[in-house]
PDB file of C-alpha atoms in Angstrom:
ATOM      1  CA  MET A   1     -16.184  24.778  42.076  1.00  0.00           C
ATOM      2  CA  SER A   2     -19.082  22.773  40.644  1.00  0.00           C
ATOM      3  CA  ARG A   3     -18.979  19.017  41.138  1.00  0.00           C
ATOM      4  CA  THR A   4     -19.796  16.673  38.264  1.00  0.00           C
ATOM      5  CA  ASN A   5     -19.509  12.956  37.658  1.00  0.00           C
ATOM      6  CA  HIS A   6     -16.001  13.684  36.417  1.00  0.00           C
ATOM      7  CA  THR A   7     -14.914  15.250  39.708  1.00  0.00           C
ATOM      8  CA  CYS A   8     -12.611  12.958  41.663  1.00  0.00           C
ATOM      9  CA  PRO A   9     -14.244  12.080  45.004  1.00  0.00           C
ATOM     10  CA  GLY A  10     -10.787  11.776  46.530  1.00  0.00           C
ATOM     11  CA  CYS A  11      -9.310  15.229  45.834  1.00  0.00           C
ATOM     12  CA  GLY A  12     -12.527  16.988  44.836  1.00  0.00           C
ATOM     13  CA  ARG A  13     -11.073  18.252  41.547  1.00  0.00           C
ATOM     14  CA  ASP A  14     -11.644  17.393  37.917  1.00  0.00           C
ATOM     15  CA  ASP A  15      -8.710  19.062  36.163  1.00  0.00           C
ATOM     16  CA  ARG A  16      -6.779  15.783  35.983  1.00  0.00           C
ATOM     17  CA  THR A  17      -9.550  13.257  35.546  1.00  0.00           C
ATOM     18  CA  GLN A  18      -9.869  11.350  32.291  1.00  0.00           C
ATOM     19  CA  ALA A  19     -12.199   8.651  31.001  1.00  0.00           C
ATOM     20  CA  VAL A  20     -10.764   5.170  31.537  1.00  0.00           C
ATOM     21  CA  PRO A  21     -11.117   4.103  27.860  1.00  0.00           C
ATOM     22  CA  ALA A  22      -9.193   7.212  26.796  1.00  0.00           C
ATOM     23  CA  VAL A  23      -6.392   6.495  29.277  1.00  0.00           C
ATOM     24  CA  HIS A  24      -6.231   2.889  28.163  1.00  0.00           C
ATOM     25  CA  LEU A  25      -6.027   3.719  24.453  1.00  0.00           C
ATOM     26  CA  ALA A  26      -3.556   6.572  24.976  1.00  0.00           C
ATOM     27  CA  GLY A  27      -1.115   4.119  26.553  1.00  0.00           C
ATOM     28  CA  ARG A  28      -1.046   1.848  23.488  1.00  0.00           C
ATOM     29  CA  ASP A  29       1.182   2.806  20.607  1.00  0.00           C
ATOM     30  CA  ALA A  30       2.809   1.168  17.592  1.00  0.00           C
ATOM     31  CA  VAL A  31       6.558   1.724  17.549  1.00  0.00           C
ATOM     32  CA  THR A  32       8.555   1.089  14.374  1.00  0.00           C
ATOM     33  CA  GLY A  33      12.295   0.518  14.465  1.00  0.00           C
ATOM     34  CA  THR A  34      15.124  -1.427  12.894  1.00  0.00           C
ATOM     35  CA  GLU A  35      16.995  -4.443  14.168  1.00  0.00           C
ATOM     36  CA  ARG A  36      19.403  -7.064  12.886  1.00  0.00           C
ATOM     37  CA  ASP A  37      18.282 -10.625  12.299  1.00  0.00           C
ATOM     38  CA  ARG A  38      20.416 -13.701  12.953  1.00  0.00           C
ATOM     39  CA  GLU A  39      22.144 -13.333   9.608  1.00  0.00           C
ATOM     40  CA  GLY A  40      23.097  -9.743  10.317  1.00  0.00           C
ATOM     41  CA  HIS A  41      20.620  -8.161   7.905  1.00  0.00           C
ATOM     42  CA  ILE A  42      18.787  -5.015   8.999  1.00  0.00           C
ATOM     43  CA  ARG A  43      15.001  -5.281   8.979  1.00  0.00           C
ATOM     44  CA  THR A  44      12.138  -2.995   9.980  1.00  0.00           C
ATOM     45  CA  VAL A  45       9.859  -4.214  12.761  1.00  0.00           C
ATOM     46  CA  THR A  46       6.707  -2.746  14.290  1.00  0.00           C
ATOM     47  CA  ARG A  47       5.694  -3.580  17.826  1.00  0.00           C
ATOM     48  CA  THR A  48       2.800  -2.511  20.022  1.00  0.00           C
ATOM     49  CA  VAL A  49       4.031  -0.867  23.215  1.00  0.00           C
ATOM     50  CA  THR A  50       1.645  -0.720  26.174  1.00  0.00           C
ATOM     51  CA  SER A  51       2.259   1.401  29.247  1.00  0.00           C
ATOM     52  CA  ALA A  52       1.856  -0.057  32.720  1.00  0.00           C
ATOM     53  CA  LEU A  53      -1.158   2.177  33.375  1.00  0.00           C
ATOM     54  CA  SER A  54      -2.848   1.154  30.135  1.00  0.00           C
ATOM     55  CA  ASP A  55      -2.295  -2.504  30.977  1.00  0.00           C
ATOM     56  CA  ALA A  56      -3.664  -1.987  34.490  1.00  0.00           C
ATOM     57  CA  LEU A  57      -6.855  -0.483  33.031  1.00  0.00           C
ATOM     58  CA  SER A  58      -7.412  -3.270  30.491  1.00  0.00           C
ATOM     59  CA  PRO A  59     -11.016  -4.544  30.483  1.00  0.00           C
ATOM     60  CA  VAL A  60      -9.966  -8.117  29.644  1.00  0.00           C
ATOM     61  CA  PRO A  61      -7.176 -10.461  30.754  1.00  0.00           C
ATOM     62  CA  ARG A  62      -4.067 -10.839  28.660  1.00  0.00           C
ATOM     63  CA  PRO A  63      -4.371 -13.596  26.038  1.00  0.00           C
ATOM     64  CA  PRO A  64      -2.306 -16.755  26.484  1.00  0.00           C
ATOM     65  CA  SER A  65       1.167 -16.883  25.015  1.00  0.00           C
ATOM     66  CA  TYR A  66       1.404 -18.581  21.631  1.00  0.00           C
ATOM     67  CA  GLY A  67       5.071 -17.924  20.853  1.00  0.00           C
ATOM     68  CA  GLY A  68       6.675 -21.114  22.161  1.00  0.00           C
ATOM     69  CA  THR A  69       4.086 -23.499  20.743  1.00  0.00           C
ATOM     70  CA  LEU A  70       4.011 -21.655  17.425  1.00  0.00           C
ATOM     71  CA  LEU A  71       7.802 -21.819  17.139  1.00  0.00           C
ATOM     72  CA  LEU A  72       7.822 -25.553  17.872  1.00  0.00           C
ATOM     73  CA  GLY A  73       5.106 -26.097  15.283  1.00  0.00           C
ATOM     74  CA  VAL A  74       7.021 -24.185  12.609  1.00  0.00           C
ATOM     75  CA  LEU A  75      10.247 -26.052  13.370  1.00  0.00           C
ATOM     76  CA  ALA A  76       8.425 -29.384  13.257  1.00  0.00           C
ATOM     77  CA  ALA A  77       6.860 -28.459   9.915  1.00  0.00           C
ATOM     78  CA  PHE A  78      10.263 -27.583   8.434  1.00  0.00           C
ATOM     79  CA  ALA A  79      11.700 -30.819   9.793  1.00  0.00           C
ATOM     80  CA  ALA A  80       8.846 -32.840   8.286  1.00  0.00           C
ATOM     81  CA  LEU A  81       9.206 -31.202   4.875  1.00  0.00           C
ATOM     82  CA  GLY A  82      12.997 -31.428   4.904  1.00  0.00           C
ATOM     83  CA  THR A  83      13.196 -35.088   5.849  1.00  0.00           C
ATOM     84  CA  PHE A  84      10.383 -35.964   3.451  1.00  0.00           C
ATOM     85  CA  ALA A  85      12.198 -34.258   0.581  1.00  0.00           C
ATOM     86  CA  ALA A  86      15.496 -35.895   1.515  1.00  0.00           C
ATOM     87  CA  GLY A  87      13.863 -39.315   1.692  1.00  0.00           C
ATOM     88  CA  ALA A  88      12.082 -38.799  -1.611  1.00  0.00           C
ATOM     89  CA  LEU A  89      15.341 -37.856  -3.321  1.00  0.00           C
ATOM     90  CA  THR A  90      17.024 -41.040  -2.111  1.00  0.00           C
ATOM     91  CA  GLY A  91      14.156 -43.034  -3.639  1.00  0.00           C
ATOM     92  CA  GLY A  92      14.351 -45.927  -1.234  1.00  0.00           C
ATOM     93  CA  TRP A  93      11.765 -45.293   1.460  1.00  0.00           C
ATOM     94  CA  PHE A  94       9.102 -47.801   0.600  1.00  0.00           C
ATOM     95  CA  GLN A  95      11.037 -50.327  -1.446  1.00  0.00           C
ATOM     96  CA  ALA A  96      13.156 -53.238  -0.426  1.00  0.00           C
ATOM     97  CA  GLU A  97      16.684 -53.325  -1.730  1.00  0.00           C
ATOM     98  CA  THR A  98      17.062 -55.029  -5.124  1.00  0.00           C
ATOM     99  CA  PRO A  99      18.878 -58.349  -4.693  1.00  0.00           C
ATOM    100  CA  VAL A 100      22.234 -58.723  -6.372  1.00  0.00           C
ATOM    101  CA  ASP A 101      22.432 -61.434  -9.009  1.00  0.00           C
ATOM    102  CA  GLY A 102      25.132 -64.069  -8.845  1.00  0.00           C
ATOM    103  CA  PRO A 103      27.399 -65.072 -11.706  1.00  0.00           C
ATOM    104  CA  PHE A 104      24.758 -67.390 -13.213  1.00  0.00           C
ATOM    105  CA  GLY A 105      21.755 -65.117 -12.694  1.00  0.00           C
ATOM    106  CA  THR A 106      20.952 -66.607  -9.312  1.00  0.00           C
ATOM    107  CA  PRO A 107      20.064 -63.995  -6.653  1.00  0.00           C
ATOM    108  CA  VAL A 108      22.588 -63.833  -3.865  1.00  0.00           C
ATOM    109  CA  PRO A 109      20.734 -63.771  -0.510  1.00  0.00           C
ATOM    110  CA  ASP A 110      21.589 -61.065   1.956  1.00  0.00           C
ATOM    111  CA  PRO A 111      23.062 -62.680   5.046  1.00  0.00           C
ATOM    112  CA  LEU A 112      21.261 -60.058   7.201  1.00  0.00           C
ATOM    113  CA  PRO A 113      18.102 -59.130   5.260  1.00  0.00           C
ATOM    114  CA  GLU A 114      16.272 -55.984   6.344  1.00  0.00           C
ATOM    115  CA  PRO A 115      12.483 -55.832   6.124  1.00  0.00           C
ATOM    116  CA  ALA A 116      11.011 -53.517   3.533  1.00  0.00           C
ATOM    117  CA  GLY A 117       9.482 -50.306   4.894  1.00  0.00           C
ATOM    118  CA  PRO A 118      10.164 -46.672   5.644  1.00  0.00           C
ATOM    119  CA  GLY A 119      13.659 -45.764   6.680  1.00  0.00           C
ATOM    120  CA  VAL A 120      14.924 -43.499   9.410  1.00  0.00           C
ATOM    121  CA  LEU A 121      14.067 -40.358   7.464  1.00  0.00           C
ATOM    122  CA  GLY A 122      10.528 -41.622   6.994  1.00  0.00           C
ATOM    123  CA  TRP A 123      10.037 -42.048  10.722  1.00  0.00           C
ATOM    124  CA  ILE A 124      11.531 -38.633  11.463  1.00  0.00           C
ATOM    125  CA  SER A 125       9.266 -37.029   8.875  1.00  0.00           C
ATOM    126  CA  ALA A 126       6.192 -38.785  10.289  1.00  0.00           C
ATOM    127  CA  LEU A 127       6.995 -37.780  13.871  1.00  0.00           C
ATOM    128  CA  ALA A 128       7.695 -34.184  12.840  1.00  0.00           C
ATOM    129  CA  ALA A 129       4.406 -34.040  10.946  1.00  0.00           C
ATOM    130  CA  LEU A 130       2.636 -35.384  14.032  1.00  0.00           C
ATOM    131  CA  GLY A 131       4.331 -32.677  16.117  1.00  0.00           C
ATOM    132  CA  THR A 132       3.092 -30.025  13.676  1.00  0.00           C
ATOM    133  CA  VAL A 133      -0.471 -31.292  13.963  1.00  0.00           C
ATOM    134  CA  LEU A 134      -0.291 -31.405  17.765  1.00  0.00           C
ATOM    135  CA  ALA A 135       1.053 -27.839  17.899  1.00  0.00           C
ATOM    136  CA  ALA A 136      -1.802 -26.659  15.663  1.00  0.00           C
ATOM    137  CA  VAL A 137      -4.337 -28.411  17.914  1.00  0.00           C
ATOM    138  CA  VAL A 138      -2.849 -26.833  21.048  1.00  0.00           C
ATOM    139  CA  LEU A 139      -2.886 -23.360  19.489  1.00  0.00           C
ATOM    140  CA  HIS A 140      -6.493 -23.781  18.374  1.00  0.00           C
ATOM    141  CA  ARG A 141      -7.600 -24.976  21.812  1.00  0.00           C
ATOM    142  CA  ARG A 142      -5.838 -22.105  23.568  1.00  0.00           C
ATOM    143  CA  ARG A 143      -7.421 -19.557  21.268  1.00  0.00           C
ATOM    144  CA  ALA A 144     -10.862 -21.140  21.559  1.00  0.00           C
ATOM    145  CA  GLY A 145     -10.515 -21.280  25.354  1.00  0.00           C
ATOM    146  CA  TYR A 146      -9.616 -17.588  25.521  1.00  0.00           C
ATOM    147  CA  ASP A 147     -12.552 -16.667  23.285  1.00  0.00           C
ATOM    148  CA  ARG A 148     -14.899 -18.618  25.577  1.00  0.00           C
ATOM    149  CA  LEU A 149     -13.390 -16.931  28.622  1.00  0.00           C
ATOM    150  CA  ILE A 150     -14.079 -13.387  27.376  1.00  0.00           C
ATOM    151  CA  ARG A 151     -17.407 -14.115  25.684  1.00  0.00           C
ATOM    152  CA  ASP A 152     -19.128 -11.730  28.153  1.00  0.00           C
ATOM    153  CA  ARG A 153     -16.585  -8.937  27.773  1.00  0.00           C
ATOM    154  CA  ALA A 154     -19.327  -6.589  26.563  1.00  0.00           C
ATOM    155  CA  ARG A 155     -20.829  -6.610  30.065  1.00  0.00           C
ATOM    156  CA  ALA A 156     -17.438  -5.805  31.559  1.00  0.00           C
ATOM    157  CA  GLU A 157     -16.814  -3.028  29.055  1.00  0.00           C
ATOM    158  CA  ARG A 158     -20.128  -1.361  29.868  1.00  0.00           C
ATOM    159  CA  LEU A 159     -18.991  -0.956  33.469  1.00  0.00           C
ATOM    160  CA  TRP A 160     -15.405  -0.200  32.435  1.00  0.00           C
ATOM    161  CA  SER A 161     -16.478   2.629  30.115  1.00  0.00           C
ATOM    162  CA  ARG A 162     -18.166   4.400  33.030  1.00  0.00           C
ATOM    163  CA  GLY A 163     -14.882   4.719  34.913  1.00  0.00           C
ATOM    164  CA  TRP A 164     -12.947   7.955  35.364  1.00  0.00           C
ATOM    165  CA  TYR A 165      -9.276   7.924  36.260  1.00  0.00           C
ATOM    166  CA  CYS A 166      -7.701  10.647  38.392  1.00  0.00           C
ATOM    167  CA  HIS A 167      -4.058  11.190  37.482  1.00  0.00           C
ATOM    168  CA  ARG A 168      -3.521  13.062  40.724  1.00  0.00           C
ATOM    169  CA  CYS A 169      -4.840  10.362  43.058  1.00  0.00           C
ATOM    170  CA  ALA A 170      -4.165   7.303  40.842  1.00  0.00           C
ATOM    171  CA  THR A 171      -7.693   6.049  41.554  1.00  0.00           C
ATOM    172  CA  VAL A 172     -10.784   5.278  39.505  1.00  0.00           C
ATOM    173  CA  HIS A 173     -14.359   6.240  40.304  1.00  0.00           C
ATOM    174  CA  LEU A 174     -17.570   5.354  38.489  1.00  0.00           C
ATOM    175  CA  ASP A 175     -19.986   7.949  37.170  1.00  0.00           C
ATOM    176  CA  ALA A 176     -22.804   6.408  39.200  1.00  0.00           C
ATOM    177  CA  ASP A 177     -25.105   8.543  41.330  1.00  0.00           C
ATOM    178  CA  THR A 178     -25.046   6.132  44.263  1.00  0.00           C
ATOM    179  CA  ASP A 179     -21.492   4.902  44.827  1.00  0.00           C
ATOM    180  CA  ARG A 180     -18.566   7.053  43.723  1.00  0.00           C
ATOM    181  CA  THR A 181     -16.015   5.591  46.124  1.00  0.00           C
ATOM    182  CA  PRO A 182     -12.455   5.928  44.767  1.00  0.00           C
ATOM    183  CA  LEU A 183     -11.097   2.546  43.709  1.00  0.00           C
ATOM    184  CA  GLY A 184      -7.518   1.475  43.419  1.00  0.00           C
ATOM    185  CA  LEU A 185      -6.494  -0.008  40.079  1.00  0.00           C
ATOM    186  CA  GLN A 186      -6.618  -3.545  41.453  1.00  0.00           C
ATOM    187  CA  GLU A 187     -10.065  -2.978  42.983  1.00  0.00           C
ATOM    188  CA  PHE A 188     -11.324  -1.520  39.708  1.00  0.00           C
ATOM    189  CA  ARG A 189      -9.913  -4.466  37.764  1.00  0.00           C
ATOM    190  CA  GLU A 190     -11.555  -6.977  40.082  1.00  0.00           C
ATOM    191  CA  ARG A 191     -14.923  -5.263  39.800  1.00  0.00           C
ATOM    192  CA  VAL A 192     -14.806  -4.974  35.999  1.00  0.00           C
ATOM    193  CA  TRP A 193     -13.475  -8.480  35.386  1.00  0.00           C
ATOM    194  CA  GLU A 194     -16.000  -9.942  37.792  1.00  0.00           C
ATOM    195  CA  ARG A 195     -18.756  -8.370  35.698  1.00  0.00           C
ATOM    196  CA  GLY A 196     -17.322 -10.129  32.622  1.00  0.00           C
ATOM    197  CA  GLY A 197     -17.152 -13.528  34.321  1.00  0.00           C
ATOM    198  CA  TYR A 198     -13.365 -13.798  34.595  1.00  0.00           C
ATOM    199  CA  GLY A 199     -12.824 -12.120  37.956  1.00  0.00           C
ATOM    200  CA  HIS A 200     -10.792 -15.083  39.229  1.00  0.00           C
ATOM    201  CA  LEU A 201      -7.967 -14.081  36.896  1.00  0.00           C
ATOM    202  CA  ALA A 202      -7.619 -10.674  38.544  1.00  0.00           C
ATOM    203  CA  VAL A 203      -5.787 -12.356  41.416  1.00  0.00           C
ATOM    204  CA  ARG A 204      -3.160 -13.840  39.081  1.00  0.00           C
ATOM    205  CA  GLN A 205      -2.931 -10.862  36.698  1.00  0.00           C
ATOM    206  CA  ARG A 206      -2.722  -8.075  39.240  1.00  0.00           C
ATOM    207  CA  ALA A 207      -2.799  -4.420  38.224  1.00  0.00           C
ATOM    208  CA  ALA A 208       0.367  -2.457  38.912  1.00  0.00           C
ATOM    209  CA  ASP A 209      -0.552   0.662  40.860  1.00  0.00           C
ATOM    210  CA  PRO A 210       1.393   3.648  39.509  1.00  0.00           C
ATOM    211  CA  VAL A 211       2.971   6.245  41.765  1.00  0.00           C
ATOM    212  CA  PRO A 212       0.556   9.186  42.181  1.00  0.00           C
ATOM    213  CA  ARG A 213       1.808  12.396  40.541  1.00  0.00           C
TER     214      ARG A 213
END
């Protein structure tokens, strides 16, 4: 049997080797289904499902999670708008109470006068608006930090695209003429991510080695 760059150096066969980008993309799929929301209504949702092998062969780290911060920001925005509207409808945020006139037109002093200024709803609205702004800042900084982290992903993808995965051995080898040593998924991830400048994350986001078939 003739040996090519596609031939697995571990088993010496090429009938179950496949380019790494093809394996990675084949493991990503959009799945559409129906589910009930909190009010019991049925809605259609579409989610991207990624297999463990596709995730293990990813050329870049997973992006940071935005869900919790985004949810807090949305809730804070609703709270700010709701309390602002409620305070505006009452019409007494920024005005002192009108003194009550006595029987002869003389104002009756309030025994416990309250200073003019925003009420409780005003403070809640202001704090909620501040929370919305802080959530937006955090989301922007996380996204900008991730973009800076993977700014050299093109270098990693050039090495990554030269990889060939053997479904029989569950290893990856490069189509280089010098070194075609079979690499485990974690070793391949470390080498590719190191080329992109984010190799330190390969220790925290480890590749899950599949069971050889």
